[in-house]
Short mmCIF file of C-alpha atoms in Angstrom, two decimals:
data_model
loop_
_atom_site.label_atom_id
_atom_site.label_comp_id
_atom_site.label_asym_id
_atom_site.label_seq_id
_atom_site.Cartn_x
_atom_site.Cartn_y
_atom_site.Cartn_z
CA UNK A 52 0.00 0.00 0.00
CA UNK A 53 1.17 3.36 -1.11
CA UNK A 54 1.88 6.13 1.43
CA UNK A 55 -1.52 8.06 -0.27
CA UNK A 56 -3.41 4.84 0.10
CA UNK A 57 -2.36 4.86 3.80
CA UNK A 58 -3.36 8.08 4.46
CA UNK A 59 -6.89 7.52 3.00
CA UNK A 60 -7.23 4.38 4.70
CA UNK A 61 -6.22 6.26 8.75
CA UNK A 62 -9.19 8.82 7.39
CA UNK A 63 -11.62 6.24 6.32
CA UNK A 64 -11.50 4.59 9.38
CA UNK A 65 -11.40 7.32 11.29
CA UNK A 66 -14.29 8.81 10.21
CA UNK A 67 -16.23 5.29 10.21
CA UNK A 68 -15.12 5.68 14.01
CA UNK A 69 -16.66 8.68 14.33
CA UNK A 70 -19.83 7.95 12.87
CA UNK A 71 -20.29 4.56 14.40
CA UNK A 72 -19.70 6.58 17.57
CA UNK A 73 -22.43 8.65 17.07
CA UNK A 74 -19.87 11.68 16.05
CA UNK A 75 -20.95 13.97 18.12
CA UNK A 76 -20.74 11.97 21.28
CA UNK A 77 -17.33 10.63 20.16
CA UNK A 78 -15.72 13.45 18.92
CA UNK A 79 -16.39 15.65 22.28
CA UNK A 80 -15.28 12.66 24.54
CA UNK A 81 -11.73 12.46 25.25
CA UNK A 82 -11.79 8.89 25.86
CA UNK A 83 -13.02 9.15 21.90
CA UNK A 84 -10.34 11.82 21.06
CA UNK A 85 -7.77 9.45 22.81
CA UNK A 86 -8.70 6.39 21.10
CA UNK A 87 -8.73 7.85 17.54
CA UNK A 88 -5.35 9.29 18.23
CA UNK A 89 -4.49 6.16 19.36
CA UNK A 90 -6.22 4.16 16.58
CA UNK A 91 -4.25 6.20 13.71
CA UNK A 92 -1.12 5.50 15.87
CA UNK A 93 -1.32 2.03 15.88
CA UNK A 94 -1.45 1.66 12.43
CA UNK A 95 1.09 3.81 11.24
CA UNK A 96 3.60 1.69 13.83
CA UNK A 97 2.29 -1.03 11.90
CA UNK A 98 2.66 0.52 8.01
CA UNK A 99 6.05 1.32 9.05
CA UNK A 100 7.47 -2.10 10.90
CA UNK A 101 5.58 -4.71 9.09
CA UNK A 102 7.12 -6.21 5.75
CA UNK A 103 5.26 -8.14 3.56
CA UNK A 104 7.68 -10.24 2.93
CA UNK A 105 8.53 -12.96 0.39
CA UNK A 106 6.77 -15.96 -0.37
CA UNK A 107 8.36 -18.85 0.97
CA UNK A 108 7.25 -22.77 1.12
CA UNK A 109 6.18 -22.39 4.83
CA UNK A 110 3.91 -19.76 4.01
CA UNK A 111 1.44 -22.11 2.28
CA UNK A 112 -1.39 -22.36 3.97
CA UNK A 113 -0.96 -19.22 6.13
CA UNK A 114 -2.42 -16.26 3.59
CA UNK A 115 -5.60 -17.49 3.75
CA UNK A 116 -5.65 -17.66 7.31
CA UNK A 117 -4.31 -14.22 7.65
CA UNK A 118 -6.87 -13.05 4.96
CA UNK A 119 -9.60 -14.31 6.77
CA UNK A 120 -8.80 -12.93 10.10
CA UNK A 121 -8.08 -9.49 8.63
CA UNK A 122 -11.15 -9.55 6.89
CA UNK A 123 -12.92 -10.50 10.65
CA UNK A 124 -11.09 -8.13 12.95
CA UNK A 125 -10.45 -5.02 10.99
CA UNK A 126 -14.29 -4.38 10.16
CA UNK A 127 -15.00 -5.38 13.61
CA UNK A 128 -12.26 -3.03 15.49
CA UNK A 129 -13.32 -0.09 13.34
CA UNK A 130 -17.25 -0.60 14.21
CA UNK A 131 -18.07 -2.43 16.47
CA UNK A 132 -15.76 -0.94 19.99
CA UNK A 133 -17.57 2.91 19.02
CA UNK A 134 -20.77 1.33 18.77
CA UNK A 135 -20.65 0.14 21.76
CA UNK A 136 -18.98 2.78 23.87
CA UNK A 137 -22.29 5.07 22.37
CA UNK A 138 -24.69 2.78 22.93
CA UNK A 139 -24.55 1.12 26.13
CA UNK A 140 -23.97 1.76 29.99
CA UNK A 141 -22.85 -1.57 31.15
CA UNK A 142 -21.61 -4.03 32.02
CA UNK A 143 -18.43 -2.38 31.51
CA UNK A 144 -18.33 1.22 32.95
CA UNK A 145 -17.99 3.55 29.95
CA UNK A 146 -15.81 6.39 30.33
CA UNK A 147 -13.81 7.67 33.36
CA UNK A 148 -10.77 5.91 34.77
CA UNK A 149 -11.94 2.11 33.42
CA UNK A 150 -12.07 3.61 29.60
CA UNK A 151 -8.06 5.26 30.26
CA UNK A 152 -6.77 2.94 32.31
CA UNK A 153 -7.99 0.80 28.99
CA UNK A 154 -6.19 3.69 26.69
CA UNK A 155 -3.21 2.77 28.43
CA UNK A 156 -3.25 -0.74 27.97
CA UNK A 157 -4.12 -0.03 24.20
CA UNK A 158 -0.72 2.29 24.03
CA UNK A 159 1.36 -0.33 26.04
CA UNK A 160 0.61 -2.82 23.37
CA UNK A 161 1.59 -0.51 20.58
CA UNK A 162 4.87 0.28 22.22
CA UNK A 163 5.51 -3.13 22.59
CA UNK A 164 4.73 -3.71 18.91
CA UNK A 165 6.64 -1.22 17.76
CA UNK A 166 9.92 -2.17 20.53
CA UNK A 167 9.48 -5.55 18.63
CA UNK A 168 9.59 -4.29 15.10
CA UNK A 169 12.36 -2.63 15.65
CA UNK A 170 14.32 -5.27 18.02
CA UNK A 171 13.81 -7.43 14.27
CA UNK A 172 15.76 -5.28 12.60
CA UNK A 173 12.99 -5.38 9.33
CA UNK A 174 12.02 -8.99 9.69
CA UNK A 175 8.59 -8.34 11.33
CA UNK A 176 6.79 -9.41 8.22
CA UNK A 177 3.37 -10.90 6.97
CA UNK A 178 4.38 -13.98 5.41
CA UNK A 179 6.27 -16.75 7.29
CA UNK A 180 9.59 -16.64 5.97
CA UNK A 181 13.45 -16.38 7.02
CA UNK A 182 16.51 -13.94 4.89
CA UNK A 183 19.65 -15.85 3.83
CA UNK A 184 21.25 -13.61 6.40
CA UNK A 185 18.91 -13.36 9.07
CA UNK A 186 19.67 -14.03 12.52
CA UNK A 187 17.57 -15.55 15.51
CA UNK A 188 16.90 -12.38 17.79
CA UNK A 189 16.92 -13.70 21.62
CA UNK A 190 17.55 -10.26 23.35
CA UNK A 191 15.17 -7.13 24.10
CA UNK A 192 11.75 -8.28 24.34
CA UNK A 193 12.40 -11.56 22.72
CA UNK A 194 14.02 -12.33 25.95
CA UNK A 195 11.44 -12.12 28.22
CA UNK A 196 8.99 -13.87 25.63
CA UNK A 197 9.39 -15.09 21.71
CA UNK A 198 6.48 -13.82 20.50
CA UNK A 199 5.90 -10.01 21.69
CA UNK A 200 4.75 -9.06 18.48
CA UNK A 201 1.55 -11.22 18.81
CA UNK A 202 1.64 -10.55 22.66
CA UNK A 203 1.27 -6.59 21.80
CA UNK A 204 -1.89 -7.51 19.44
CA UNK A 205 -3.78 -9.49 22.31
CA UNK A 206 -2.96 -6.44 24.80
CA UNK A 207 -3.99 -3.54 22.04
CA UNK A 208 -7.29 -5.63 22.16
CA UNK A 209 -8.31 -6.00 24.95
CA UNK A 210 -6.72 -2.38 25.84
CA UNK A 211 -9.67 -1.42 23.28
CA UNK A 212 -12.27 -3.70 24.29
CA UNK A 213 -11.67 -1.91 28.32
CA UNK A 214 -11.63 1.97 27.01
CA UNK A 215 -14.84 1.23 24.49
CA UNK A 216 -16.58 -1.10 27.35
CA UNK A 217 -16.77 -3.25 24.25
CA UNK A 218 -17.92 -6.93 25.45
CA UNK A 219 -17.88 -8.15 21.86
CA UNK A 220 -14.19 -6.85 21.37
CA UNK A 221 -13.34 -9.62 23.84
CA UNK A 222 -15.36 -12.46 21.69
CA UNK A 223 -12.62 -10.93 18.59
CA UNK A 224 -9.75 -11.59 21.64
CA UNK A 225 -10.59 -15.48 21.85
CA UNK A 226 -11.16 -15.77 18.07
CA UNK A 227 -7.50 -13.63 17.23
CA UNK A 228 -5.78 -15.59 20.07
CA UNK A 229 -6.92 -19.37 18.25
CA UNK A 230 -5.45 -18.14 15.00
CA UNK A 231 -2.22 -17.17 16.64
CA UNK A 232 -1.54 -20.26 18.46
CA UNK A 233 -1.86 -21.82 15.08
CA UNK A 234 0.32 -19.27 13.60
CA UNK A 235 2.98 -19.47 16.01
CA UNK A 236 2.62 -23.29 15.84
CA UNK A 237 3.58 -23.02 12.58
CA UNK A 238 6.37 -20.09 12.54
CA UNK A 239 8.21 -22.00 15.10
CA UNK A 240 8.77 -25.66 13.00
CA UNK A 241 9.61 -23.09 10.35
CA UNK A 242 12.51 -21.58 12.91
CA UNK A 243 13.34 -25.03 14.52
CA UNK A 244 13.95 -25.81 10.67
CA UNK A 245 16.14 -23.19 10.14
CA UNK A 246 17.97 -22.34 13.02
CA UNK A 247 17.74 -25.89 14.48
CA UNK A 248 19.28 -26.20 17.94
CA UNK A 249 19.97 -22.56 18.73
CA UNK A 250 16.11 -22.37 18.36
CA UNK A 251 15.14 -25.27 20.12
CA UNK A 252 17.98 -23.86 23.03
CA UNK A 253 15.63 -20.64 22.87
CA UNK A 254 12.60 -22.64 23.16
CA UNK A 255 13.88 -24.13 26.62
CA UNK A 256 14.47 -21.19 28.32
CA UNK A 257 11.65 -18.32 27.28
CA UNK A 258 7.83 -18.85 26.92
CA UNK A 259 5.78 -18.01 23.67
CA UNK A 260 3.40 -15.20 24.96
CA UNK A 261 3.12 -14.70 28.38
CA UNK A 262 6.59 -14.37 30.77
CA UNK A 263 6.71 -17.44 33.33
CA UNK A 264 3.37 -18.89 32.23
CA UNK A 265 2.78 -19.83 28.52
#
């Protein structure tokens, strides 16, 4: 996507926000103001660090998964989390110090995305898939856990689903967190293939998502 098709895309679905917000409400909220500053955030970390990478013989399989999902969350996360925050009182408390301690959560998980991006040095891509000359990262974040990348989508998430009071957000947490397990099934006999022991020495020591538990 072309920097002009990025831009239109942050003000598409920024104004969808709006709208499914009930504009008016939104727009002279600061939780709303927060989370659309946020929201446009997020995604330019992400046009930034993410490659799409190359297409490689362990990434059969995978597109269509990824297509699928995107096609799921992406309509969902722009519509649904406004709708909700303008709509309903309960059960989660909208607005006040539940919705930004929420906003928080939502910017800790894109710092930790984009600390990971960086910490791979341009190999944060799309497609499963390992460069001639890459090298297994183990320090930074990857220390404390070898998948922060996916780690900082689950806690954007549910960061959202807390400021927006957004129940349903949390149904698109369960259904994002089955896909990754099967992605990072898959991306790790892809880097026990290529890196072999070093990789499987990694494996002993760190946990895939969350530090000291799984």
């Amino acid at each position: 996507m072309e920097i002009s098709g990025r831009i239109v895309y942050l003000v598409l679905t920024s104004l969808i926000i709006a709208i499914a917000g009930k504009w008016n409400y939104f727009l002279r909220d600061p939780a709303g103001i927060a989370y659309l500053v946020l929201w446009n955030l997020w995604w330019i970390v992400t046009f930034i660090g993410r490659r799409q990478g190359k297409e490689t013989k362990y990434d059969k399989g995978q597109r269509a998964i990824v297509l699928v999902v995107s096609i799921i969350s992406i309509p969902w996360l722009i519509i649904v989390p406004p709708w909700e925050y303008s709509s309903f009182d309960g059960p989660i408390a909208r607005g006040g110090l539940v919705s930004f301690g929420g906003l928080v959560l939502f910017a800790t998980g894109i710092t930790v995305q984009a600390i990971s991006m960086l910490q791979l040095k341009g190999s944060y891509t799309v497609r499963l898939g390992v460069k001639p000359e890459q090298r297994l990262v183990t320090g930074g974040l990857y220390r404390i856990v070898r998948h922060p990348g996916y780690l900082s989508y689950i806690i954007s998430l549910s960061g959202i689903g807390i400021a927006m009071g957004s129940i349903l957000t949390f149904v698109l947490v369960v259904i994002v967190l089955i896909f990754l397990i099967k992605r990072i099934d898959e991306e790790e006999k892809m880097l026990i293939s290529e890196f072999g022991e070093e990789y499987l020495e990694y494996m002993r020591r760190t946990k895939r998502l969350i530090p000291l538990i799984y």
